mmCIF file with all atom_site columns, C-alpha atoms in Angstrom:
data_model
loop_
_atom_site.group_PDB
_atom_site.id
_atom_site.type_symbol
_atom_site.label_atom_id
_atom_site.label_alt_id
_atom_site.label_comp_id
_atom_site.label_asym_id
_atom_site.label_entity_id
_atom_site.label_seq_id
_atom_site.pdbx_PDB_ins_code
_atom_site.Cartn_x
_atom_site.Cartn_y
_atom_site.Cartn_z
_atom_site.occupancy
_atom_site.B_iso_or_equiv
_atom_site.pdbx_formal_charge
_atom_site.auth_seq_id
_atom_site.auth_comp_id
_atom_site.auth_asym_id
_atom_site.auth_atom_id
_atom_site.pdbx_PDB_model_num
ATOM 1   C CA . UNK A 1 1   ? -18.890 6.734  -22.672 1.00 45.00 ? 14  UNK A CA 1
ATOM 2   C CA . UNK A 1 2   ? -22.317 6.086  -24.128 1.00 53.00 ? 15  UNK A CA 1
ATOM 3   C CA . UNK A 1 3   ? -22.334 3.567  -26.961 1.00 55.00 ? 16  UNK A CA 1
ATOM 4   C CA . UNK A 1 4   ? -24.777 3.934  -29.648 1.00 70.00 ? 17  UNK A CA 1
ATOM 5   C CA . UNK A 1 5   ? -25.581 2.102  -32.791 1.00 89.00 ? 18  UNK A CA 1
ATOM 6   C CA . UNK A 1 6   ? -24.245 2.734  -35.917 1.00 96.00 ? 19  UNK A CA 1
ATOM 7   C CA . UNK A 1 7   ? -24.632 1.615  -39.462 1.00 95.00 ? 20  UNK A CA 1
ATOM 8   C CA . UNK A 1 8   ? -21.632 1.908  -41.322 1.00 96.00 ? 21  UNK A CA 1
ATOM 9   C CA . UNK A 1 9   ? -21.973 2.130  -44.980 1.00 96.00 ? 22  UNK A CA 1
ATOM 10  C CA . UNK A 1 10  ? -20.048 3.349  -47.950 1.00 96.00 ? 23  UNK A CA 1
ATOM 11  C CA . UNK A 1 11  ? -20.158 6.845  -48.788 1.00 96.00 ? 24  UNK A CA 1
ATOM 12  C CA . UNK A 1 12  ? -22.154 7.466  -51.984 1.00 93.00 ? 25  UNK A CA 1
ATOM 13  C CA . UNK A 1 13  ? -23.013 10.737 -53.574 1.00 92.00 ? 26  UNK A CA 1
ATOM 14  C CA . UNK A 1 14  ? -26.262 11.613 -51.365 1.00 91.00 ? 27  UNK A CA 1
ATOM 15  C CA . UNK A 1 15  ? -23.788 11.806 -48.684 1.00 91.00 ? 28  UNK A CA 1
ATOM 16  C CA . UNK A 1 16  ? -21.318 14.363 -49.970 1.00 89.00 ? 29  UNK A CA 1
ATOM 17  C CA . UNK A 1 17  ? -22.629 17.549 -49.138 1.00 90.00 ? 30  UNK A CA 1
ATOM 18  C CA . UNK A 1 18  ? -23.361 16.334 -45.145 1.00 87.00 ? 31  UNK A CA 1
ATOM 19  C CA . UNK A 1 19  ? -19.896 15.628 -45.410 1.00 89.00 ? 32  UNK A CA 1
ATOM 20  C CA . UNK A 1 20  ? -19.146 18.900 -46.827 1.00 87.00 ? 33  UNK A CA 1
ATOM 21  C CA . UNK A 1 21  ? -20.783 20.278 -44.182 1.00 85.00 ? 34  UNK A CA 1
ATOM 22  C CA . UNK A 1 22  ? -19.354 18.599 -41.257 1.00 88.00 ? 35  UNK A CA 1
ATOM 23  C CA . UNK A 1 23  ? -15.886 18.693 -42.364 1.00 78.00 ? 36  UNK A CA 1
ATOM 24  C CA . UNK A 1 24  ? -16.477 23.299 -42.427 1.00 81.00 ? 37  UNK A CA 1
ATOM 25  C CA . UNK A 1 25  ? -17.783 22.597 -39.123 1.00 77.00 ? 38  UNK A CA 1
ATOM 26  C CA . UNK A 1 26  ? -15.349 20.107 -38.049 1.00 74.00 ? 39  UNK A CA 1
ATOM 27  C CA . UNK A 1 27  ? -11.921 22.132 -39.183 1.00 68.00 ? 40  UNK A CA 1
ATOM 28  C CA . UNK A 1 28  ? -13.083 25.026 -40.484 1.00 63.00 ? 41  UNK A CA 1
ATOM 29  C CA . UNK A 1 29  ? -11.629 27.447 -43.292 1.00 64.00 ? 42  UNK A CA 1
ATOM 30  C CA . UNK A 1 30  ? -8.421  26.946 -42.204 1.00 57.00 ? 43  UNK A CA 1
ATOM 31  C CA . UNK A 1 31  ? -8.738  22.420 -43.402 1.00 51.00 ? 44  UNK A CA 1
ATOM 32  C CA . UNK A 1 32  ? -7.651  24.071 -47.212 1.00 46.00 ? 45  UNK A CA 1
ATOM 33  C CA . UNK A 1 33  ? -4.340  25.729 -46.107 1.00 50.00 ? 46  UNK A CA 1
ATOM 34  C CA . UNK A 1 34  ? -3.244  22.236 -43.985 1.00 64.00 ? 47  UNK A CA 1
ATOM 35  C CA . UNK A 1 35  ? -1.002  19.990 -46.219 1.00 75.00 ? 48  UNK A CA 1
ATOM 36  C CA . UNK A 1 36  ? -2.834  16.773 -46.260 1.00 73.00 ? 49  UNK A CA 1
ATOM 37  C CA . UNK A 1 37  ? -5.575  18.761 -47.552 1.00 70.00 ? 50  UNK A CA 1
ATOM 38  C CA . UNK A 1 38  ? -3.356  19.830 -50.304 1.00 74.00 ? 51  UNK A CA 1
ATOM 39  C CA . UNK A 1 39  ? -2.263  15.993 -51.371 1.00 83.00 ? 52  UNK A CA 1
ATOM 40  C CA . UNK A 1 40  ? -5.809  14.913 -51.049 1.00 75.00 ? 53  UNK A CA 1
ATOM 41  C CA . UNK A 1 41  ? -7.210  17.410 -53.266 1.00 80.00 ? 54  UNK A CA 1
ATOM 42  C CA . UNK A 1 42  ? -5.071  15.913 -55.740 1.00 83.00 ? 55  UNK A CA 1
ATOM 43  C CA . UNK A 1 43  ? -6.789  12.851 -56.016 1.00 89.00 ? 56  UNK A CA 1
ATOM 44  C CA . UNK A 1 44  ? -9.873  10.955 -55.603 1.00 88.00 ? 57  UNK A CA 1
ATOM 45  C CA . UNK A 1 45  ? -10.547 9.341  -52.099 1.00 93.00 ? 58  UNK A CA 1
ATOM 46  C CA . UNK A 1 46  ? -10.870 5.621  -53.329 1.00 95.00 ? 59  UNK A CA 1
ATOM 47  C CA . UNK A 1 47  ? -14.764 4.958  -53.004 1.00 94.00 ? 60  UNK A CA 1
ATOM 48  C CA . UNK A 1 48  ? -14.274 1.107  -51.606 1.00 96.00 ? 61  UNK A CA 1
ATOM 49  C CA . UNK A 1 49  ? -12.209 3.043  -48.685 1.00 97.00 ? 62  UNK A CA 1
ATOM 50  C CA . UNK A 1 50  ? -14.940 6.335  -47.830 1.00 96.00 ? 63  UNK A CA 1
ATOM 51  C CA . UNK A 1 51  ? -17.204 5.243  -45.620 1.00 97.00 ? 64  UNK A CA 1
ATOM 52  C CA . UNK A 1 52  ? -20.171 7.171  -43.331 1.00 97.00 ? 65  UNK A CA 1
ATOM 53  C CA . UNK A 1 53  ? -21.870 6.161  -39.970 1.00 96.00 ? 66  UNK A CA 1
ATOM 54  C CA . UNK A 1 54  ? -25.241 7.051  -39.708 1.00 95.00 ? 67  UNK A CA 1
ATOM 55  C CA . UNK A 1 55  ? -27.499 6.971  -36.409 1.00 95.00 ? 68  UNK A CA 1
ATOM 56  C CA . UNK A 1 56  ? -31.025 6.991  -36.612 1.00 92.00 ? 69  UNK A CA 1
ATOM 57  C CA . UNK A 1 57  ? -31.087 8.510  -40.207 1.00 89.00 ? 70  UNK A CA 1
ATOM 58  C CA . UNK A 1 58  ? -28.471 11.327 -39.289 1.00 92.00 ? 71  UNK A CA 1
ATOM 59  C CA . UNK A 1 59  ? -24.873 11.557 -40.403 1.00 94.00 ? 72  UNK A CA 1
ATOM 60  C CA . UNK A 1 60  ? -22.437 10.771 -37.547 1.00 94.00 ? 73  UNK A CA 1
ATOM 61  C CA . UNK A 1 61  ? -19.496 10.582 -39.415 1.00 95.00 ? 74  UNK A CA 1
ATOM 62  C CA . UNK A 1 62  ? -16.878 9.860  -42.256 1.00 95.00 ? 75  UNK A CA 1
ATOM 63  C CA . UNK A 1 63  ? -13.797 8.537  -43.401 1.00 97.00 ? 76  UNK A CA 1
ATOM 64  C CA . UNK A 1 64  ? -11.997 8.725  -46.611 1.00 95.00 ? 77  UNK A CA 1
ATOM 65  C CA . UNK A 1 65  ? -9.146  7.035  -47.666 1.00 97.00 ? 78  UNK A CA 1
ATOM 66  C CA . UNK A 1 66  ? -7.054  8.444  -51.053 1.00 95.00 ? 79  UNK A CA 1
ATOM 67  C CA . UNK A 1 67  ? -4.213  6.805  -52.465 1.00 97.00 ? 80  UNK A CA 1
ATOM 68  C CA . UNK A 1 68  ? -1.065  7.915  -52.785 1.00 96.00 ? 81  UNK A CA 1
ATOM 69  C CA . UNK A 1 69  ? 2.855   6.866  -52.956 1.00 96.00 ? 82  UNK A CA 1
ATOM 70  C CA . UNK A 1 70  ? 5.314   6.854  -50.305 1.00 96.00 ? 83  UNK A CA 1
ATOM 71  C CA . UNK A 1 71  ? 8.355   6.811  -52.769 1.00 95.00 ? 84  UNK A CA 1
ATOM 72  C CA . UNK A 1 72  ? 7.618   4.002  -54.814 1.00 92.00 ? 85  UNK A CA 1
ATOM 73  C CA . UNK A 1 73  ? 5.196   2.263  -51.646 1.00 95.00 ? 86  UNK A CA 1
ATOM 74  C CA . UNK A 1 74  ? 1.668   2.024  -52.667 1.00 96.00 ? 87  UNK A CA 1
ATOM 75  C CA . UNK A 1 75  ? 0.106   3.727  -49.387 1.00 97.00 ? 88  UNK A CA 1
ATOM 76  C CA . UNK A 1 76  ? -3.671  5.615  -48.577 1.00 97.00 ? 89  UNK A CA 1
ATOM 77  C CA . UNK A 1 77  ? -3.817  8.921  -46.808 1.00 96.00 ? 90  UNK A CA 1
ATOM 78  C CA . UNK A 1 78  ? -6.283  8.781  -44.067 1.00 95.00 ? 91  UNK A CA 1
ATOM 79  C CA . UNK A 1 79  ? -8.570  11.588 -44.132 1.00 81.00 ? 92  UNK A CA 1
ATOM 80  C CA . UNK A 1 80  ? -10.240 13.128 -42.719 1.00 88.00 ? 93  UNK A CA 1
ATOM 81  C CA . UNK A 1 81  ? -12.135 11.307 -40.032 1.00 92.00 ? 94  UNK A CA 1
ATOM 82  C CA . UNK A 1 82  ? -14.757 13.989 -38.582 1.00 92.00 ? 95  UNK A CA 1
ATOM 83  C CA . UNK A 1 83  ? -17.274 12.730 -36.627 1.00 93.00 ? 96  UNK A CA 1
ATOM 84  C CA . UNK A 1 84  ? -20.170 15.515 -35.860 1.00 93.00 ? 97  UNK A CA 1
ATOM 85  C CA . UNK A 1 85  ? -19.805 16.315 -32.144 1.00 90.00 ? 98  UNK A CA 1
ATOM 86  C CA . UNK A 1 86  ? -23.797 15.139 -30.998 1.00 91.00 ? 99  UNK A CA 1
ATOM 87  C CA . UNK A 1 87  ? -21.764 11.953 -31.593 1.00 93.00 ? 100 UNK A CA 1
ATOM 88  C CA . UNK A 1 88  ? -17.964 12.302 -30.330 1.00 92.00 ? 101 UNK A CA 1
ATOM 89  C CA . UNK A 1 89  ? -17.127 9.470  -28.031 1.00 93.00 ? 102 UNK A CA 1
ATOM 90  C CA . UNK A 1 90  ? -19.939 7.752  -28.883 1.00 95.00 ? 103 UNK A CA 1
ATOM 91  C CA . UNK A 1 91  ? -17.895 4.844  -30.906 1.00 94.00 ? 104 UNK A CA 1
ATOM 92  C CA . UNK A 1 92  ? -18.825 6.591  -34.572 1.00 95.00 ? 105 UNK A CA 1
ATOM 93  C CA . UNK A 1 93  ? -15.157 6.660  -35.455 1.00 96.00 ? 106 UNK A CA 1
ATOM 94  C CA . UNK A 1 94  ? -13.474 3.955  -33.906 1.00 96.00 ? 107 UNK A CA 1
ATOM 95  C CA . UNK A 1 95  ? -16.082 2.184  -35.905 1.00 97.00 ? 108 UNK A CA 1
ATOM 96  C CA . UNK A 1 96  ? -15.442 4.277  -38.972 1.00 97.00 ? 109 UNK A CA 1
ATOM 97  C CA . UNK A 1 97  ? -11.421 3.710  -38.836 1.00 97.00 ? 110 UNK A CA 1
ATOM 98  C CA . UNK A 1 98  ? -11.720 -0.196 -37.979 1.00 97.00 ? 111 UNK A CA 1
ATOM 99  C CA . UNK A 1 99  ? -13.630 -0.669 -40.954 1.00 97.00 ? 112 UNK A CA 1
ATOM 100 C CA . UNK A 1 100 ? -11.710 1.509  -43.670 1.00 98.00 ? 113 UNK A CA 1
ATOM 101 C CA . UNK A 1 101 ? -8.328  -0.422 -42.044 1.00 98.00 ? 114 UNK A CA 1
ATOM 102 C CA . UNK A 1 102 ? -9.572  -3.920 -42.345 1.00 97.00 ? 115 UNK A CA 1
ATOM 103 C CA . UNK A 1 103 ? -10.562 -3.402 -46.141 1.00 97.00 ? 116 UNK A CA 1
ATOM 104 C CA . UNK A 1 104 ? -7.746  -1.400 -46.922 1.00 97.00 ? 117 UNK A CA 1
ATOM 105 C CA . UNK A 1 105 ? -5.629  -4.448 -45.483 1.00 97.00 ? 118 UNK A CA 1
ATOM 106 C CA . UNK A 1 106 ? -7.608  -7.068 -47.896 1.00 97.00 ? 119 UNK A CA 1
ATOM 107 C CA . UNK A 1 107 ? -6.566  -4.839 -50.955 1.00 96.00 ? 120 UNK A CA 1
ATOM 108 C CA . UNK A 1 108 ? -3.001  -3.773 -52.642 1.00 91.00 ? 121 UNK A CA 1
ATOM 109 C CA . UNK A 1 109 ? -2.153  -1.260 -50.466 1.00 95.00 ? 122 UNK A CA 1
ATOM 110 C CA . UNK A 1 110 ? 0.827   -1.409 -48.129 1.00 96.00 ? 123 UNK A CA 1
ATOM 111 C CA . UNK A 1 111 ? 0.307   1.207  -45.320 1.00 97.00 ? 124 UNK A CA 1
ATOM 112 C CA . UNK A 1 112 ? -2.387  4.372  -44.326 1.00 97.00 ? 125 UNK A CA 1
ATOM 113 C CA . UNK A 1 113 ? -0.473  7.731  -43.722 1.00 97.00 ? 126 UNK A CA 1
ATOM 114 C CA . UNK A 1 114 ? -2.029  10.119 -41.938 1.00 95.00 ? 127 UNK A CA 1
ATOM 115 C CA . UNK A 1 115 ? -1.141  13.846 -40.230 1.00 94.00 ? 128 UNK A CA 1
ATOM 116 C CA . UNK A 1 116 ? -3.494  13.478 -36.704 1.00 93.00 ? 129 UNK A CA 1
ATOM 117 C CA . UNK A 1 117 ? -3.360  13.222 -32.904 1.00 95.00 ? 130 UNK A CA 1
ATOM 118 C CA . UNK A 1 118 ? -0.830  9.851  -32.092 1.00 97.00 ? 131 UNK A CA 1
ATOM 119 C CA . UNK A 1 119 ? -3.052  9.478  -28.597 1.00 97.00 ? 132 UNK A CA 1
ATOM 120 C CA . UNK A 1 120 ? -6.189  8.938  -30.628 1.00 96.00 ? 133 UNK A CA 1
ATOM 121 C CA . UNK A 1 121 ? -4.653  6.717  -33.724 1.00 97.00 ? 134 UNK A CA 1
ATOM 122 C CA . UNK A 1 122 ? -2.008  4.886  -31.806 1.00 98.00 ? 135 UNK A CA 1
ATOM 123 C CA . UNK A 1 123 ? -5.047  2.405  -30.704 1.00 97.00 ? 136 UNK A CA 1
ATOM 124 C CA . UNK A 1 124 ? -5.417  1.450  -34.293 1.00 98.00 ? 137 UNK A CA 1
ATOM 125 C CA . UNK A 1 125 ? -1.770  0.783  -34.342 1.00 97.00 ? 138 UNK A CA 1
ATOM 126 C CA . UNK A 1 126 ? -0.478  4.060  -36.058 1.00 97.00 ? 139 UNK A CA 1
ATOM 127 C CA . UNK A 1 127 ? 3.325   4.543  -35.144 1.00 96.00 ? 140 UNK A CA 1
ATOM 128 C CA . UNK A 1 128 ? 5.169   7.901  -35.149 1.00 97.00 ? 141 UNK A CA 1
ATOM 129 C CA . UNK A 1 129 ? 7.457   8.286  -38.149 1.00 97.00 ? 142 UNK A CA 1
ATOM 130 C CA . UNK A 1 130 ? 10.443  8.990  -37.142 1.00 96.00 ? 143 UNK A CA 1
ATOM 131 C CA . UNK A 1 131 ? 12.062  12.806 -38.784 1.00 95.00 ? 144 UNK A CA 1
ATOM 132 C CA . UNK A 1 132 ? 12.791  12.718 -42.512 1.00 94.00 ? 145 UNK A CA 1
ATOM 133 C CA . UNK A 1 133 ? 11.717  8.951  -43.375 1.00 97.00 ? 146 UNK A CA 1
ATOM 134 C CA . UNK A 1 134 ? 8.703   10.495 -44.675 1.00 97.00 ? 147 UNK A CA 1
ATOM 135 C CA . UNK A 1 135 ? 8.223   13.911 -46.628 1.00 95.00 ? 148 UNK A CA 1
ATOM 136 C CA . UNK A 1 136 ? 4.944   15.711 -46.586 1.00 93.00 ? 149 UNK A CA 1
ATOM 137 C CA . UNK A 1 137 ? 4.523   18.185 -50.114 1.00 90.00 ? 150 UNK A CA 1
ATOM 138 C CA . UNK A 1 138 ? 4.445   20.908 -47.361 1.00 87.00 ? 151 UNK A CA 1
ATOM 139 C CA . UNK A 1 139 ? 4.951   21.700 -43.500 1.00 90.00 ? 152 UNK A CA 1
ATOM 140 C CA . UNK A 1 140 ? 3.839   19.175 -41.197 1.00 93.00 ? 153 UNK A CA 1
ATOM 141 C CA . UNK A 1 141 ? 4.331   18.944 -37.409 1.00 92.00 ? 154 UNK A CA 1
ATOM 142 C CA . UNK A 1 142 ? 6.622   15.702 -37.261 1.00 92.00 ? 155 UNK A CA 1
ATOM 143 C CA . UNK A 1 143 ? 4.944   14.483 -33.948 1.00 95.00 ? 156 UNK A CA 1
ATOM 144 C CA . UNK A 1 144 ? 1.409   14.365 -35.939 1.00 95.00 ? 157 UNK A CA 1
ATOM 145 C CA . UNK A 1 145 ? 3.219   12.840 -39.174 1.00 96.00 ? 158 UNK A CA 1
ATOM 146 C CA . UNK A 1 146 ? 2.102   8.340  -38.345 1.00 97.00 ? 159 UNK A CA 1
ATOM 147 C CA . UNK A 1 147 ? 2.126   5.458  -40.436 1.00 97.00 ? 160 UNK A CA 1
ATOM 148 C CA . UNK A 1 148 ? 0.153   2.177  -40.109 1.00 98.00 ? 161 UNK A CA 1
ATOM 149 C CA . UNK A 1 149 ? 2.062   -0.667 -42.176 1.00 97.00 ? 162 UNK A CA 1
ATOM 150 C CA . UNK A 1 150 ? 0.328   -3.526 -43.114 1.00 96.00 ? 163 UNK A CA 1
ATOM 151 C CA . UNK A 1 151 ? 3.445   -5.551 -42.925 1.00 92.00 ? 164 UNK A CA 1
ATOM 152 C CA . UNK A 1 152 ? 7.435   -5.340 -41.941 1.00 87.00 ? 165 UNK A CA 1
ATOM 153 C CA . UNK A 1 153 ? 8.487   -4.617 -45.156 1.00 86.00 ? 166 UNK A CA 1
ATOM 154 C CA . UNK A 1 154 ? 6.103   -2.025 -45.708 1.00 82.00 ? 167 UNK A CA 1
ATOM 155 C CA . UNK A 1 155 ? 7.262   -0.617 -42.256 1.00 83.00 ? 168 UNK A CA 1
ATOM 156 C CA . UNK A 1 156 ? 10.783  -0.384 -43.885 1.00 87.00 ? 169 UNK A CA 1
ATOM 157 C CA . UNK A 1 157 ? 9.807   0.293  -47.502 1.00 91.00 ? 170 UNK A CA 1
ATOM 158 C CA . UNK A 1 158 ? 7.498   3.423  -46.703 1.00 95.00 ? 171 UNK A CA 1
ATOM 159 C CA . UNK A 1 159 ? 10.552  6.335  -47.081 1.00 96.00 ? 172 UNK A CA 1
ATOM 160 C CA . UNK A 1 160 ? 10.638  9.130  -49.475 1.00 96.00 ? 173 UNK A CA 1
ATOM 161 C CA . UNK A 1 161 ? 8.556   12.032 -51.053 1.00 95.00 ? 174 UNK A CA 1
ATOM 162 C CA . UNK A 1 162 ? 4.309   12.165 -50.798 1.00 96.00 ? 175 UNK A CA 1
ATOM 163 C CA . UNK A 1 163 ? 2.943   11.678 -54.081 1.00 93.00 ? 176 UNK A CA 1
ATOM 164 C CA . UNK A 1 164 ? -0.839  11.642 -54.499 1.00 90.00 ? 177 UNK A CA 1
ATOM 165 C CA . UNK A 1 165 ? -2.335  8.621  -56.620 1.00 83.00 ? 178 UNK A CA 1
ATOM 166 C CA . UNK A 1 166 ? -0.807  5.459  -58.200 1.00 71.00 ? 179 UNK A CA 1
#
């Protein structure tokens, strides 16, 4: 793996539409019809928690994080993370998630959900959620359905319906 350098910085408007365009590339048409799309087109992705690596002037990558509720637990949906592939296992989103977790972690939030690959996220300390402790507004493959809690409780509090917002 070839490590390059990155500046992360927080997304701001002059960013959205390479976003745009490397989320169609990244998932394709088919991102609208997935459920986490559907909660996070409910709501806002907060804009302390969106972040973009750039390399050399050109966009690398993104994160967005968008709150939500897990039953009454004040949570973030992860998503997406889409790094463009001249940069894939480069470091652009290991950077990109260590960031958005560590600030999420200094504010009132108690946990990130997320619907992704548990090989990839599990480094970050994402955990499976075990079968109807968590329910997605939709159909969601329960091996892709992981939780990072910030704490114990939030580990135990985190049960019930997906909500988007506060």
């Amino acid at each position: 793996m070839c490590q390059l350098e990155f500046n992360l910085e927080r997304e701001l408007p002059l960013h959205v539409s390479a976003i745009e365009q490397l989320h169609r590339d990244a998932f394709g048409p088919g991102r609208f019809a997935r459920t986490a799309f559907r909660v996070r087109e409910s709501v806002d992705p907060d804009p302390s928690l969106s972040f973009v690596a750039t390399s050399h002037g050109h966009l690398a990558g993104s994160v967005r994080l968008s709150p939500i509720r897990i039953g009454s637990c004040k949570s973030l949906l992860l998503g997406p993370l889409a790094v463009h592939p001249d940069f894939k296992n480069k470091g652009a989103g290991k950077l990109l998630m260590e960031r958005a977790i560590a600030d999420a972690k200094e504010m009132d939030y108690r946990a990130i959900l997320l619907v992704g690959d548990y090989d990839y996220y599990a480094r970050f300390g994402f955990e499976r959620v075990p079968m109807g402790v968590i329910m997605m507004p939709g159909p969601v493959d329960p091996l892709r359905l992981l939780l990072l809690p910030f704490d114990k409780d939030a580990a135990c509090q985190c049960k019930g319906a997906v909500k988007p917002g506060l």
